[in-house]
Amino acid sequence: MKHRRLLIALIFLLCRLNLLWAQAVPTPKTVVIRAGRLLDVRTGKTLANQIIIIQDDKIASVGSGTQIPAGAQVIDLSSATVLPGLIDAHTHITMTTNFGYSRLGISIPREALNGARNARVTLDAGFTTIRNVGASGFTDVALRDAINAGDVPGPRMLVSGPALSITGGHCDDNLLPFEWHAQSDGVADGVEGVQRKTREIIKYGADLIKICATGGVLSHGDNPQASQYTLDEMKAIVADAHRLGRKVAAHAHGAQGIRWASEAGVDSIEHGSYIDDAAIAEMKKNGTYLVPTLYLADWFLANAERIGTPPELIGKAREVMPAARKNVARAFAAGVKVGFGTDAAVYPHGLNAHEFAVMVKLGLTPLQAIQAATINDADLLGWSDKVGTVEPGKWADVVAVDGDPLADVTTLERVKFVMKGGEIIKNLYVK
C-alpha cells in the first residue's frame, strides 16, 4: 500500500511538472503575409498569390494555396510586390553630412546618438541589414549591440569600428596642425603595426575590418589615385582578419590600390572610381566584389556648397565622381561581382534606395541591381543562410512596394511595408 501511494504521488508530481513545463515554453507566434506578387530574386520570376508563414522571427514556409494556421495574424499585401529586406553594404551610420572642420565639433557621444537616429531612418527605408564601414570610437559597435538588445530600432548590423589608415592617409585625422598631435583610432603603419591594429579592432567588437587602400575625396591633403597601404601591409591585414573569421573591405579609388587590395585577398573594393582593365581582371580572378557608391555624386555635387564643404574637397569630388561613373560602367560590362553600397552619410540617411536607378543607368538590369542588394550582399557579408531571400529558414525580413520594381526600379525608393525578424516596422497598406 505504501509503495502504491508513493507511485501515485510520483505520477501526480510528473504530471504537474509537465504542465508547468508546457506553460513555461511559449507557443511560437505565427504571422502570415498574403503577397499579391513575390519577387524571387534568384530567378527574377514574380510569383502570384503567395502565402508566407512566419513563426517568431523566421520564415517557416512560402507557397501558393498554403493553409493559413488558425489564430495566425494575417497581413494583407495582396496589392503589393513583396521582396526580401534590402541590404546596404557600405554605410557610415553614425556619421552625418559634415565634412571638413565642422566635423571636429562632433563628439563621440554625439556621433553615437546620431547613429541611433540614422539607424531608425535606414530601417524605415527598407534596409533591414547594413554593413557599416568606419566609425569613430567604436560607436557602430555600441549601436549594433543596442539594436540587438532591442534598446533602439535599427537594421541588423555588421560593423568595422575604426577604419585602418596609414599615417596621414584618407582615414586619418588630417585637419589639425602638428601641435595637436591628432590621429584617428585606426592609424597603423608597417606589417607589425597593422597586425596589432587589426587584432585590437577585433578585440573591441568589430565584425569586419575596413582599410583605406588609397587616398579619398572627402579628406584633406591626400590624392584619391595614390596608393596608401603597401601590398605587404594589406596581405598582413587580410591574413590576420581571415584567420580570425573577419572579412575585409578596402576603400580604393586608384587603379593600383584596387589591384593590390584584390591581390592581397580583400573581400570587397569600395568605390573603385579609377578601376582599369588590369584591376578588373585581378578582381575577376580573385572573386572580389565591387561595391560602387554612385548616387552620392548626384546629391553631393548639388549640395556641397550649401552644407559648407571646403573648396579643396569639392574640387576633388568634381574630378573623381564623374570619372567613377565611366569606369564603374566598364566594370559592370566586364562582369565583376557587384555588391550594393551607398556611402550613406555623404548624403542623408534614408535615401539609400536611390542607388538602384544609377546602377541601372550604368548598365545593370533592374534585377541585377536588386540582386546586388539581396543575394550578392548576403554572400559578401557571409550571411547567405540568414538574409537576402524570402525562403524558409531565413530571418523574416520583408519589404513591399507598389508596382513592379523590375519595370521601374525607382519604386524601391518608396517602400510602404517593412518587416524585420517578424516584427512590423512600417505598414502603409493599413488604412
Coordinates of C-alpha atoms in Angstrom, one line a residue:
M1 CA 0.0 0.0 0.0
K2 CA 2.8 2.4 0.9
H3 CA 4.6 1.8 -2.4
R4 CA 1.3 2.4 -4.3
R5 CA 0.8 5.7 -2.6
L6 CA 4.4 6.7 -3.5
L7 CA 3.8 5.7 -7.1
I8 CA 0.6 7.8 -7.3
A9 CA 2.4 10.8 -5.7
L10 CA 5.2 10.4 -8.2
I11 CA 2.8 10.3 -11.2
F12 CA 1.0 13.3 -9.9
L13 CA 4.3 15.2 -9.5
L14 CA 5.4 14.3 -13.0
C15 CA 2.1 15.5 -14.4
R16 CA 2.4 18.7 -12.6
L17 CA 5.9 19.2 -13.8
N18 CA 4.8 18.6 -17.4
L19 CA 2.1 21.2 -17.0
L20 CA 4.5 23.7 -15.7
W21 CA 7.0 23.0 -18.4
A22 CA 4.3 23.4 -21.1
Q23 CA 3.3 26.7 -19.6
A24 CA 7.0 27.9 -19.5
V25 CA 7.6 27.2 -23.2
P26 CA 5.8 29.9 -25.2
T27 CA 3.8 29.0 -28.2
P28 CA 5.6 30.3 -31.4
K29 CA 4.0 33.5 -32.7
T30 CA 2.6 32.9 -36.2
V31 CA 2.2 35.6 -38.7
V32 CA 1.0 35.2 -42.3
I33 CA 1.7 37.5 -45.2
R34 CA -0.6 37.4 -48.2
A35 CA 1.7 38.5 -51.0
G36 CA -0.1 39.5 -54.2
R37 CA 3.3 39.3 -56.0
L38 CA 6.5 37.9 -54.6
L39 CA 9.8 38.6 -56.4
D40 CA 12.1 35.6 -56.4
V41 CA 15.4 37.5 -56.5
R42 CA 17.3 34.4 -57.5
T43 CA 15.4 33.7 -60.7
G44 CA 13.8 37.1 -61.4
K45 CA 10.3 35.4 -61.5
T46 CA 7.4 37.2 -59.9
L47 CA 5.2 34.7 -58.2
A48 CA 1.5 35.4 -57.8
N49 CA -0.7 35.0 -54.7
Q50 CA 2.0 33.6 -52.3
I51 CA 1.4 32.8 -48.6
I52 CA 4.4 33.5 -46.4
I53 CA 4.1 31.8 -43.0
I54 CA 6.4 33.3 -40.3
Q55 CA 7.0 31.7 -36.9
D56 CA 8.6 34.1 -34.4
D57 CA 11.5 35.7 -36.3
K58 CA 12.0 33.1 -39.1
I59 CA 10.2 32.2 -42.3
A60 CA 8.6 28.8 -42.0
S61 CA 7.1 28.3 -45.5
V62 CA 6.4 30.1 -48.7
G63 CA 3.9 28.9 -51.4
S64 CA 0.5 29.3 -53.1
G65 CA -2.6 27.6 -51.8
T66 CA -1.0 27.1 -48.3
Q67 CA -3.4 26.6 -45.5
I68 CA -3.3 29.5 -43.1
P69 CA -2.9 28.3 -39.5
A70 CA -5.7 29.0 -37.1
G71 CA -5.1 32.0 -34.9
A72 CA -2.3 33.5 -37.1
Q73 CA -2.0 37.2 -37.6
V74 CA -2.7 37.9 -41.3
I75 CA -1.1 40.8 -43.1
D76 CA -2.7 41.7 -46.4
L77 CA -0.2 42.7 -49.0
S78 CA -2.3 41.3 -51.9
S79 CA -2.0 44.6 -53.8
A80 CA 1.8 44.9 -53.4
T81 CA 5.1 43.4 -54.6
V82 CA 7.0 41.7 -51.8
L83 CA 10.8 41.4 -51.7
P84 CA 13.4 40.3 -49.2
G85 CA 14.6 43.1 -46.9
L86 CA 17.3 45.2 -48.6
I87 CA 21.0 45.2 -47.7
D88 CA 23.4 48.2 -47.8
A89 CA 27.0 47.0 -47.6
H90 CA 28.6 50.5 -47.3
T91 CA 27.2 52.8 -44.7
H92 CA 28.6 55.3 -42.2
I93 CA 25.5 55.0 -39.9
T94 CA 26.9 57.1 -37.1
M95 CA 28.0 60.0 -39.4
T96 CA 26.2 62.9 -41.0
T97 CA 26.8 65.2 -43.9
N98 CA 29.6 67.2 -42.1
F99 CA 32.9 67.5 -43.9
G100 CA 36.0 69.4 -43.2
Y101 CA 36.4 71.4 -40.0
S102 CA 32.8 71.2 -38.9
R103 CA 33.4 67.5 -38.1
L104 CA 35.7 68.5 -35.3
G105 CA 32.8 69.7 -33.2
I106 CA 31.1 66.3 -33.2
S107 CA 31.9 64.3 -30.0
I108 CA 32.0 60.5 -29.8
P109 CA 28.7 60.5 -27.7
R110 CA 27.0 62.8 -30.2
E111 CA 28.1 60.5 -33.1
A112 CA 26.6 57.6 -31.2
L113 CA 23.3 59.4 -30.8
N114 CA 23.3 60.4 -34.5
G115 CA 23.7 56.7 -35.3
A116 CA 20.6 55.9 -33.3
R117 CA 18.6 58.3 -35.4
N118 CA 20.1 57.2 -38.7
A119 CA 19.5 53.5 -37.9
R120 CA 15.8 54.2 -37.5
V121 CA 15.6 56.1 -40.7
T122 CA 17.5 53.5 -42.6
L123 CA 15.3 50.7 -41.4
D124 CA 12.2 52.6 -42.3
A125 CA 13.5 52.9 -45.8
G126 CA 13.5 49.2 -46.2
F127 CA 17.1 48.3 -45.4
T128 CA 16.9 45.6 -42.8
T129 CA 20.6 44.8 -42.9
I130 CA 23.6 47.0 -43.3
R131 CA 27.4 46.7 -43.2
N132 CA 29.0 49.7 -41.5
V133 CA 32.5 50.5 -42.7
G134 CA 34.1 53.1 -40.5
A135 CA 33.0 54.8 -37.3
S136 CA 34.9 56.8 -34.6
G137 CA 35.3 55.4 -31.1
F138 CA 33.6 52.1 -31.8
T139 CA 30.2 53.9 -31.9
D140 CA 28.9 51.5 -34.5
V141 CA 29.8 48.5 -32.2
A142 CA 27.8 50.2 -29.5
L143 CA 24.9 50.9 -31.8
R144 CA 24.9 47.3 -33.1
D145 CA 24.7 46.0 -29.6
A146 CA 21.9 48.4 -28.6
I147 CA 19.9 47.3 -31.7
N148 CA 20.5 43.6 -30.9
A149 CA 19.4 44.1 -27.3
G150 CA 16.2 45.8 -28.5
D151 CA 17.1 49.2 -26.9
V152 CA 16.8 51.1 -30.2
P153 CA 15.2 50.3 -33.6
G154 CA 17.5 49.7 -36.5
P155 CA 18.7 47.3 -39.1
R156 CA 20.9 44.2 -38.5
M157 CA 24.4 45.5 -38.5
L158 CA 27.9 44.1 -39.2
V159 CA 30.4 46.7 -38.2
S160 CA 34.0 47.6 -38.7
G161 CA 34.8 50.0 -35.9
P162 CA 37.6 52.5 -36.9
A163 CA 39.0 52.1 -40.4
L164 CA 42.7 51.3 -40.7
S165 CA 44.8 54.0 -42.3
I166 CA 48.4 54.9 -42.9
T167 CA 49.6 58.0 -41.0
G168 CA 48.2 61.0 -42.9
G169 CA 46.0 58.8 -45.1
H170 CA 42.4 59.1 -46.1
C171 CA 41.1 57.6 -42.8
D172 CA 43.5 59.6 -40.5
D173 CA 42.6 63.0 -39.0
N174 CA 44.5 65.5 -41.1
L175 CA 42.6 68.7 -40.2
L176 CA 44.5 69.9 -37.1
P177 CA 48.1 71.2 -37.1
F178 CA 51.1 69.4 -35.7
E179 CA 50.9 70.7 -32.2
W180 CA 47.6 68.9 -31.6
H181 CA 49.2 65.5 -32.4
A182 CA 45.8 64.4 -33.6
Q183 CA 45.5 60.9 -35.0
S184 CA 42.5 58.7 -35.8
D185 CA 41.7 55.5 -33.9
G186 CA 42.7 53.2 -36.8
V187 CA 46.1 54.5 -37.8
A188 CA 48.8 51.9 -38.1
D189 CA 51.9 51.6 -40.2
G190 CA 54.2 48.7 -41.2
V191 CA 53.4 45.0 -41.2
E192 CA 53.8 44.6 -37.4
G193 CA 51.7 47.8 -36.8
V194 CA 48.8 46.7 -39.0
Q195 CA 48.7 43.3 -37.4
R196 CA 48.5 44.8 -34.0
K197 CA 45.8 47.3 -35.0
T198 CA 43.7 44.6 -36.8
R199 CA 43.8 42.5 -33.6
E200 CA 42.9 45.5 -31.4
I201 CA 39.9 46.4 -33.6
I202 CA 38.6 42.8 -33.4
K203 CA 39.2 42.8 -29.7
Y204 CA 36.8 45.7 -29.3
G205 CA 34.0 44.1 -31.2
A206 CA 34.4 44.6 -34.9
D207 CA 32.7 42.1 -37.3
L208 CA 34.9 43.0 -40.2
I209 CA 38.0 45.1 -41.0
K210 CA 37.9 48.2 -43.2
I211 CA 41.1 49.5 -44.7
C212 CA 41.9 52.6 -46.7
A213 CA 44.0 51.4 -49.6
T214 CA 44.1 54.7 -51.4
G215 CA 43.5 58.4 -50.8
G216 CA 40.0 59.7 -50.7
V217 CA 37.7 62.5 -51.8
L218 CA 36.3 64.0 -48.6
S219 CA 39.6 64.2 -46.8
H220 CA 42.3 66.8 -46.6
G221 CA 45.7 66.6 -48.2
D222 CA 45.6 63.3 -50.0
N223 CA 45.2 62.0 -53.6
P224 CA 42.4 59.6 -54.4
Q225 CA 44.5 57.9 -57.0
A226 CA 47.6 57.4 -54.8
S227 CA 48.0 54.0 -53.1
Q228 CA 48.5 54.2 -49.4
Y229 CA 49.0 50.8 -47.8
T230 CA 51.6 48.6 -49.4
L231 CA 50.8 45.2 -50.8
D232 CA 52.7 43.5 -47.9
E233 CA 50.8 45.6 -45.3
M234 CA 47.4 44.7 -46.9
K235 CA 48.4 41.0 -47.1
A236 CA 49.2 41.0 -43.4
I237 CA 45.8 42.7 -42.5
V238 CA 43.9 40.2 -44.6
A239 CA 45.8 37.2 -43.3
D240 CA 45.0 38.1 -39.7
A241 CA 41.4 39.1 -40.3
H242 CA 40.6 36.0 -42.3
R243 CA 42.3 33.7 -39.7
L244 CA 40.2 35.4 -37.0
G245 CA 37.0 35.0 -39.0
R246 CA 36.5 38.6 -40.3
K247 CA 36.2 39.8 -43.8
V248 CA 38.0 42.8 -45.2
A249 CA 36.6 45.8 -47.1
A250 CA 39.0 48.1 -48.9
H251 CA 38.3 51.7 -49.7
A252 CA 40.1 52.2 -53.0
H253 CA 39.7 54.8 -55.7
G254 CA 43.0 54.4 -57.6
A255 CA 43.7 51.6 -60.0
Q256 CA 46.9 50.4 -58.4
G257 CA 45.3 50.4 -54.9
I258 CA 42.4 48.4 -56.3
R259 CA 44.7 45.9 -57.9
W260 CA 46.9 45.5 -54.8
A261 CA 43.9 45.2 -52.5
S262 CA 42.4 42.4 -54.6
E263 CA 45.7 40.6 -54.9
A264 CA 46.0 40.8 -51.1
G265 CA 42.7 39.0 -50.7
V266 CA 40.3 41.6 -49.6
D267 CA 36.6 40.6 -49.9
S268 CA 35.4 43.8 -51.5
I269 CA 36.6 47.0 -53.1
E270 CA 34.6 50.1 -52.1
H271 CA 34.1 52.9 -54.7
G272 CA 36.5 51.7 -57.4
S273 CA 36.5 55.1 -59.1
Y274 CA 39.6 54.7 -61.3
I275 CA 39.2 50.9 -61.9
D276 CA 41.0 49.9 -65.1
D277 CA 41.2 46.8 -67.2
A278 CA 44.1 45.3 -65.1
A279 CA 42.2 45.9 -61.9
I280 CA 39.0 44.4 -63.4
A281 CA 40.9 41.3 -64.4
E282 CA 42.5 40.9 -61.0
M283 CA 39.1 41.3 -59.2
K284 CA 37.5 38.7 -61.5
K285 CA 40.4 36.3 -61.0
N286 CA 40.1 36.6 -57.2
G287 CA 36.3 36.8 -57.0
T288 CA 36.5 40.2 -55.3
Y289 CA 33.3 42.2 -55.0
L290 CA 33.0 45.7 -56.3
V291 CA 30.8 47.9 -54.1
P292 CA 30.4 51.1 -56.1
T293 CA 28.8 54.1 -54.3
L294 CA 27.3 56.1 -57.1
Y295 CA 24.2 58.1 -56.2
L296 CA 26.2 60.2 -53.7
A297 CA 27.6 62.1 -56.7
D298 CA 24.2 63.5 -57.6
W299 CA 23.3 64.6 -54.1
F300 CA 26.7 65.8 -53.1
L301 CA 27.6 67.9 -56.1
A302 CA 24.2 69.6 -55.9
N303 CA 24.5 70.4 -52.2
A304 CA 28.3 70.6 -51.4
E305 CA 28.4 74.4 -51.1
R306 CA 25.2 74.6 -49.2
I307 CA 26.4 72.3 -46.4
G308 CA 29.7 74.1 -46.1
T309 CA 32.1 71.7 -47.7
P310 CA 35.7 73.1 -48.0
P311 CA 36.6 74.0 -51.6
E312 CA 39.5 71.5 -51.7
L313 CA 37.1 68.6 -51.2
I314 CA 34.6 70.0 -53.7
G315 CA 37.4 70.2 -56.3
K316 CA 38.3 66.6 -55.7
A317 CA 34.7 65.5 -55.9
R318 CA 34.1 67.3 -59.2
E319 CA 37.0 65.3 -60.7
V320 CA 36.6 61.9 -59.1
M321 CA 32.8 61.4 -59.1
P322 CA 32.2 61.7 -62.9
A323 CA 35.2 59.6 -63.6
A324 CA 33.9 56.9 -61.3
R325 CA 30.7 56.5 -63.3
K326 CA 32.5 55.9 -66.6
N327 CA 34.9 53.4 -65.0
V328 CA 32.3 51.6 -63.0
A329 CA 30.1 51.2 -66.0
R330 CA 33.0 49.4 -67.8
A331 CA 33.5 47.1 -64.8
F332 CA 29.8 46.3 -64.9
A333 CA 30.0 45.4 -68.5
A334 CA 33.1 43.2 -67.8
G335 CA 31.1 41.2 -65.3
V336 CA 32.8 41.9 -62.0
K337 CA 30.8 40.7 -58.9
V338 CA 28.7 43.6 -57.7
G339 CA 27.5 44.4 -54.2
F340 CA 25.2 47.2 -53.2
G341 CA 26.5 50.0 -51.1
T342 CA 25.7 53.7 -50.8
D343 CA 28.2 55.6 -48.6
A344 CA 25.2 57.0 -46.8
A345 CA 26.4 59.9 -44.7
V346 CA 27.8 61.6 -47.8
Y347 CA 24.1 62.2 -48.4
P348 CA 21.3 62.0 -45.9
H349 CA 20.5 58.5 -44.5
G350 CA 17.2 57.1 -45.7
L351 CA 17.9 57.9 -49.4
N352 CA 19.8 54.6 -49.8
A353 CA 17.5 53.2 -52.5
H354 CA 18.3 56.0 -54.9
E355 CA 21.4 53.9 -55.7
F356 CA 19.4 51.4 -57.7
A357 CA 18.5 53.8 -60.5
V358 CA 22.1 54.9 -61.0
M359 CA 23.3 51.3 -61.2
V360 CA 20.7 50.6 -63.9
K361 CA 21.7 53.8 -65.7
L362 CA 25.3 52.5 -65.8
G363 CA 24.3 49.1 -67.4
L364 CA 22.9 46.7 -64.8
T365 CA 19.3 45.4 -65.3
P366 CA 16.8 46.2 -62.6
L367 CA 17.1 42.5 -61.5
Q368 CA 20.9 42.7 -61.3
A369 CA 20.7 45.9 -59.2
I370 CA 18.2 44.2 -56.8
Q371 CA 20.3 41.1 -56.7
A372 CA 23.2 43.3 -55.6
A373 CA 21.2 44.5 -52.6
T374 CA 19.9 41.0 -51.7
I375 CA 21.7 37.7 -52.6
N376 CA 25.0 39.3 -53.6
D377 CA 25.3 41.4 -50.4
A378 CA 24.2 38.4 -48.3
D379 CA 27.1 36.4 -49.9
L380 CA 29.5 39.3 -49.3
L381 CA 28.5 39.6 -45.7
G382 CA 28.7 35.8 -45.1
W383 CA 25.0 35.7 -44.3
S384 CA 23.6 33.8 -47.2
D385 CA 21.9 31.4 -44.8
K386 CA 20.2 34.3 -42.9
V387 CA 19.2 37.1 -45.3
G388 CA 18.8 38.0 -48.9
T389 CA 15.8 35.9 -50.0
V390 CA 12.3 35.1 -48.9
E391 CA 12.8 31.4 -48.2
P392 CA 12.2 29.0 -45.3
G393 CA 14.8 29.2 -42.5
K394 CA 15.7 32.8 -43.3
W395 CA 15.0 35.7 -40.9
A396 CA 11.6 37.2 -41.7
D397 CA 13.0 40.4 -43.2
V398 CA 10.5 41.5 -45.8
V399 CA 9.6 44.7 -47.7
A400 CA 6.8 45.6 -50.0
V401 CA 6.2 48.3 -52.7
D402 CA 3.6 49.3 -55.2
G403 CA 4.1 48.4 -58.8
D404 CA 6.8 46.3 -60.4
P405 CA 10.4 47.1 -59.4
L406 CA 11.7 45.1 -62.4
A407 CA 9.9 47.6 -64.7
D408 CA 10.7 50.6 -62.6
V409 CA 13.5 50.2 -60.0
T410 CA 12.7 53.6 -58.5
T411 CA 9.7 52.0 -56.8
L412 CA 12.2 50.8 -54.2
E413 CA 12.6 54.5 -53.2
R414 CA 9.1 54.3 -51.9
V415 CA 8.9 51.3 -49.6
K416 CA 5.5 51.0 -48.0
F417 CA 5.9 48.0 -45.8
V418 CA 8.9 46.9 -43.7
M419 CA 9.2 43.8 -41.5
K420 CA 12.4 42.8 -39.6
G421 CA 12.5 39.5 -37.9
G422 CA 8.7 39.0 -38.0
E423 CA 8.1 42.5 -36.4
I424 CA 6.2 45.0 -38.4
I425 CA 8.3 48.2 -38.6
K426 CA 6.1 50.1 -41.1
N427 CA 2.8 49.3 -42.9
L428 CA 1.3 52.0 -45.1
Y429 CA -1.1 49.4 -46.6
V430 CA -3.2 49.6 -43.4
K431 CA -5.7 52.4 -43.7

